[in-house]
Amino acid sequence: MTANNARKVLIIGGVAGGMSAATRLRRLDENAEITILERGEHVSFANCGLPYYAGGVIEERDALLLQTPKSLKSRFNLDVLVQHDAVKIDRERKEVTANTPEGEKTFEYDQLILAPGAKPFVPPMPGAERGLTLRNVADVDAIMAQVQTKPKTAALLGAGFIGLELAENLHKRGIEVTLVEAAPQILAPLDDEMAAMVENHLIDQGIKVVTNDQATEITEDAVVLKSGKQVPAEMVIIAVGVRPDTNIAKDAGLETDQRGGIVVDESQRTSDPDIFAVGDAVVKRDRIDGAPVHIPLANSANRDGRAVADIIVGLAPSNGDGQVRKTAGVLGTAVVGVLGLTVAATGWNERKAKANGREVATIHTHPFNHATYYPGAEKLALKLVYDPKTLEILGAQAVGGAGADKRIDVIATAIAGGLLATDLAGIDLAYAPQFGSAKDPITMLGFVADNLASGVTSSVDIHDLAQKQADGHLVLDVRTVGEFERGNIPQAVNVPLDDLRDRIDEVRELANGKEIVVHCAVGVRGHTAVQILKAHDLAATNLDGGYTSWSAWQRKQERDAQQA
Amino acid sequence: MTANNARKVLIIGGVAGGMSAATRLRRLDENAEITILERGEHVSFANCGLPYYAGGVIEERDALLLQTPKSLKSRFNLDVLVQHDAVKIDRERKEVTANTPEGEKTFEYDQLILAPGAKPFVPPMPGAERGLTLRNVADVDAIMAQVQTKPKTAALLGAGFIGLELAENLHKRGIEVTLVEAAPQILAPLDDEMAAMVENHLIDQGIKVVTNDQATEITEDAVVLKSGKQVPAEMVIIAVGVRPDTNIAKDAGLETDQRGGIVVDESQRTSDPDIFAVGDAVVKRDRIDGAPVHIPLANSANRDGRAVADIIVGLAPSNGDGQVRKTAGVLGTAVVGVLGLTVAATGWNERKAKANGREVATIHTHPFNHATYYPGAEKLALKLVYDPKTLEILGAQAVGGAGADKRIDVIATAIAGGLLATDLAGIDLAYAPQFGSAKDPITMLGFVADNLASGVTSSVDIHDLAQKQADGHLVLDVRTVGEFERGNIPQAVNVPLDDLRDRIDEVRELANGKEIVVHCAVGVRGHTAVQILKAHDLAATNLDGGYTSWSAWQRKQERDAQQA
């Protein structure tokens, strides 16, 4: 059927990036011979849906199977070969060898696209073979088989996004879940004080969380931790991270980094000009600084897969930017829902920014997702990370109710557009009382950034509060007496904001010549109080995020102290 | 209490813009004498919440009253004078005269801020005095008083955002609602084919909609229309638009435009350097082309009010952009929820872009708001309006389920950041199956823009289809036989996509040498079909928005034809 001079494109891996390349290529070149070698039994399955099938939210296994080799043949004239495990690339002969149900076979190519993905990392330990992982449909089948035996307990090793999604879904099935995380906090994309809010929520919802500890052995019915603790676990799932599944690329002499990621240029070309690579198997480029990063996310896999097809057929960039298409860097924007809480992040967190030697300013707010006079408003906690000199936005995090994803998407777009932190105040966002606020949480972040950049106010980080107190600074709580009585920062003095002007002399005496640390519940009243104090010649600064940030983080600190 | 040299700032109007200016000014200047003259009985009320109080969604009237003169005095030391109707500005003496419960009073100022807002326009007609309007708490009290009498019917004159919100809320109270709109379509911010989807929804939900007709008389129990029709209406609400409430400014000789909007510079300064103006009373600047516009929305009122305080105290821009703060232009981003449907828009619609002489390209898509394999996915209809030469994004519209507001906010941010239509494909958006898709609706808009800009494909507008058919072009429906049988475009020929390669000769014959107009349900399969046809040397173009856009618009056309 195909012309003799048709290009032969071979693709290894038939899920996100590989399949995006294949279907795009067909739309651009009806005559190409496109063959996909997929090791597993399924292509184009809904890998991000796997945890929800495990939890019964997605009821039908078939819902996970988005395409079949047959449907891809009839619509896109693709030759999709499942259970074809590509094991060797002969770059000289431009051939790939695969193990197939019918034995070893060899496939020629003009261009080869590698989209082998990443595989779950399983730390070596006794009993590790009892640990399940979650990468594909076969894995979720194995998890479902264990769920059918009605286990009472499960240990989830690794508290990243997939770990949390599985925790939620097993918890919904009535299983007692313990999350075990080697780092001092869950959810590495977040900073510790934001992760603390999520951890508090998980605990309140009945999930056990162990941090700063790790599995050393899996026994018949438990996981033994480094600390000596035993976590009861009829079921064990290991989700501590993934590694590029790239032995075939390394064996072929393609350049890879120390984690095994395939190194590609801005056109997704490997060190062999006829071999491209996309998806979780490749080293991506950080959008903030262009540095190489490993960020295994579906959206860039799809986008880059599409781009490879464009590049193979020689499609020029549509925006007039040069002759050769280039792929964009990645911000690592991600979102997870866990037991009613939405957690989302984009770009760099404060930890990463500091590790990269960047000067960092942060803003913590706790707005409602829409006007509070309209029923059903939910709280959000937002953190903005930016450069205080250039005002460049580096990243943001959100933890809370509905609309957390929206605010992170807006900030990810602002970063893509090069908007400054203060520019956030000037974006025209859609407002109606059930969708937002006339001063949207995004607008407010911009206002606070403006206040800090203008020198109108300053703030102190909750992490630095104890030292401030040790240095003799007064902590002034300007919330109401009722709020203060329901919980407060040790040694804080309560002068409600509306009484502050009348009690300035009392505050002046307590301050004893030192800068006052002011706080309220979230920072808004604190800001007004700081301005009043400064107008009365009292140095003052506002506790960033207020009592809400402090108390969430404090609760985590106390848990850690007990655990130690 | 205040210093003798304290600046005296007088503010006329105590709702969004005026109150934002007042509280910001207090935070920047503890000593200023700040007086607010408010004509009504309430300040800082939730004007965007009024329709929902009318509908009982917001149950307590007190929830609408966000601040009181007392609370503003104790927190911000503001002198808020309600029932103070400012009637005259003496610019020479820098004084304002107001009618007050205690008679006429005069107030001095160093700086005056005008935030009088806009008032509902009531077209002159017999019986107009029976028509209620909705601007403030007193208005909603009057509406509630009528609602208590359990009217069976209501006519809403004007089908803009407020008209639709009221329609929803009265409908929820069991009142038979008729919306009457003088224009050929409801919701002027949308283009006609997008508005048609909303109109169809309203009708399906039991609201009567009359377009292209207008009230000429309000009788005791009905509204008489120009067409002669009578709309039963025990209750009549007029919401045909607002006009700047600026007689006081005009009388003082301040520059206004032909609609009465106060003309201000980029620092919100009027033609008198000591008088500023913000909010619905002023002429704003369009963010797309800088032209003067009337866009009465709360977010820019608040933002500009804050900025005026900054300018009065001489705060330099925090981003280093010059010495004097300037306010941003407006995009008019807005959202409305109506009986389960979310409708949002930003920037220019196609109509406005064409009226402004811009070359315009449009993209219509009908994606789901999140992965379809996760339960509860809802459909969105998106329209992107951009310049096909420069790829500048001019605007966007969304009609659909949850997440419509998110996509419009992302596009509004993209416009603020100067991203091109094709750049939408490269934004890293947060994805998990309950929040979005690995190829988000925004990503897909970028892909389609890229396809059009690259010349990979082309599209035809549903408005131009009839002419295409009249010119003898084949309309090829590539949906399944079942979809075709459930409804189709007259004279369209059905060849399901998966059969197309085998039936190329048949199609070639039907095309008769002319470009084929291909369509599917939404445009995705149509795109693949166009590529197949082109590969077989058949000219083909894709119907933008597919059968979904066409059929919604067609339904409106048929209604209009019946009505005529």
Short mmCIF file of N, CA and C in Angstrom, two decimals, chain A residues 49 140 149 195 259 309 333 356 358-359 444 446 457 460-461 464 472 474 517 543:
data_model
loop_
_atom_site.label_atom_id
_atom_site.label_comp_id
_atom_site.label_asym_id
_atom_site.label_seq_id
_atom_site.Cartn_x
_atom_site.Cartn_y
_atom_site.Cartn_z
N GLY A 49 -4.81 7.27 35.50
CA GLY A 49 -6.06 6.80 36.09
C GLY A 49 -5.91 5.54 36.93
N VAL A 140 -1.62 -2.71 38.05
CA VAL A 140 -2.86 -2.42 38.77
C VAL A 140 -3.70 -3.68 38.90
N THR A 149 -8.51 -9.67 48.24
CA THR A 149 -8.33 -10.53 49.42
C THR A 149 -8.66 -9.78 50.70
N ALA A 195 3.89 21.33 52.80
CA ALA A 195 3.69 19.88 52.93
C ALA A 195 3.10 19.54 54.29
N ARG A 259 21.62 9.49 35.91
CA ARG A 259 20.42 8.78 36.34
C ARG A 259 19.85 7.90 35.23
N ALA A 309 7.39 14.41 15.66
CA ALA A 309 6.79 14.15 14.35
C ALA A 309 6.98 15.35 13.43
N THR A 333 4.76 21.65 36.45
CA THR A 333 3.46 21.94 37.06
C THR A 333 2.71 20.63 37.30
N ASN A 356 19.92 26.54 44.46
CA ASN A 356 20.50 27.05 43.21
C ASN A 356 21.14 28.42 43.38
N ARG A 358 19.84 31.18 44.40
CA ARG A 358 19.01 32.34 44.09
C ARG A 358 18.61 33.07 45.37
N GLU A 359 18.56 34.39 45.30
CA GLU A 359 17.95 35.15 46.37
C GLU A 359 16.44 34.91 46.25
N MET A 444 -4.19 39.39 44.99
CA MET A 444 -3.65 39.67 46.31
C MET A 444 -2.16 39.32 46.40
N GLY A 446 -0.09 39.57 44.04
CA GLY A 446 0.58 40.70 43.38
C GLY A 446 0.64 41.93 44.27
N THR A 457 6.01 47.44 53.38
CA THR A 457 6.00 46.53 54.52
C THR A 457 7.15 45.54 54.37
N VAL A 460 8.37 38.39 57.99
CA VAL A 460 9.33 37.44 58.58
C VAL A 460 8.76 36.04 58.37
N ASP A 461 9.65 35.10 58.11
CA ASP A 461 9.26 33.74 57.80
C ASP A 461 8.95 32.97 59.09
N ASP A 464 11.75 31.47 60.97
CA ASP A 464 12.69 32.35 61.69
C ASP A 464 12.09 32.93 62.97
N GLY A 472 14.55 38.35 71.66
CA GLY A 472 13.83 39.31 72.48
C GLY A 472 12.80 40.16 71.75
N LEU A 474 9.23 41.20 70.49
CA LEU A 474 7.83 41.01 70.87
C LEU A 474 7.05 40.41 69.71
N VAL A 517 7.27 41.73 65.88
CA VAL A 517 6.74 40.78 64.90
C VAL A 517 5.22 40.71 65.10
N LEU A 543 4.29 38.62 60.21
CA LEU A 543 4.59 37.18 60.09
C LEU A 543 3.91 36.65 58.82
#
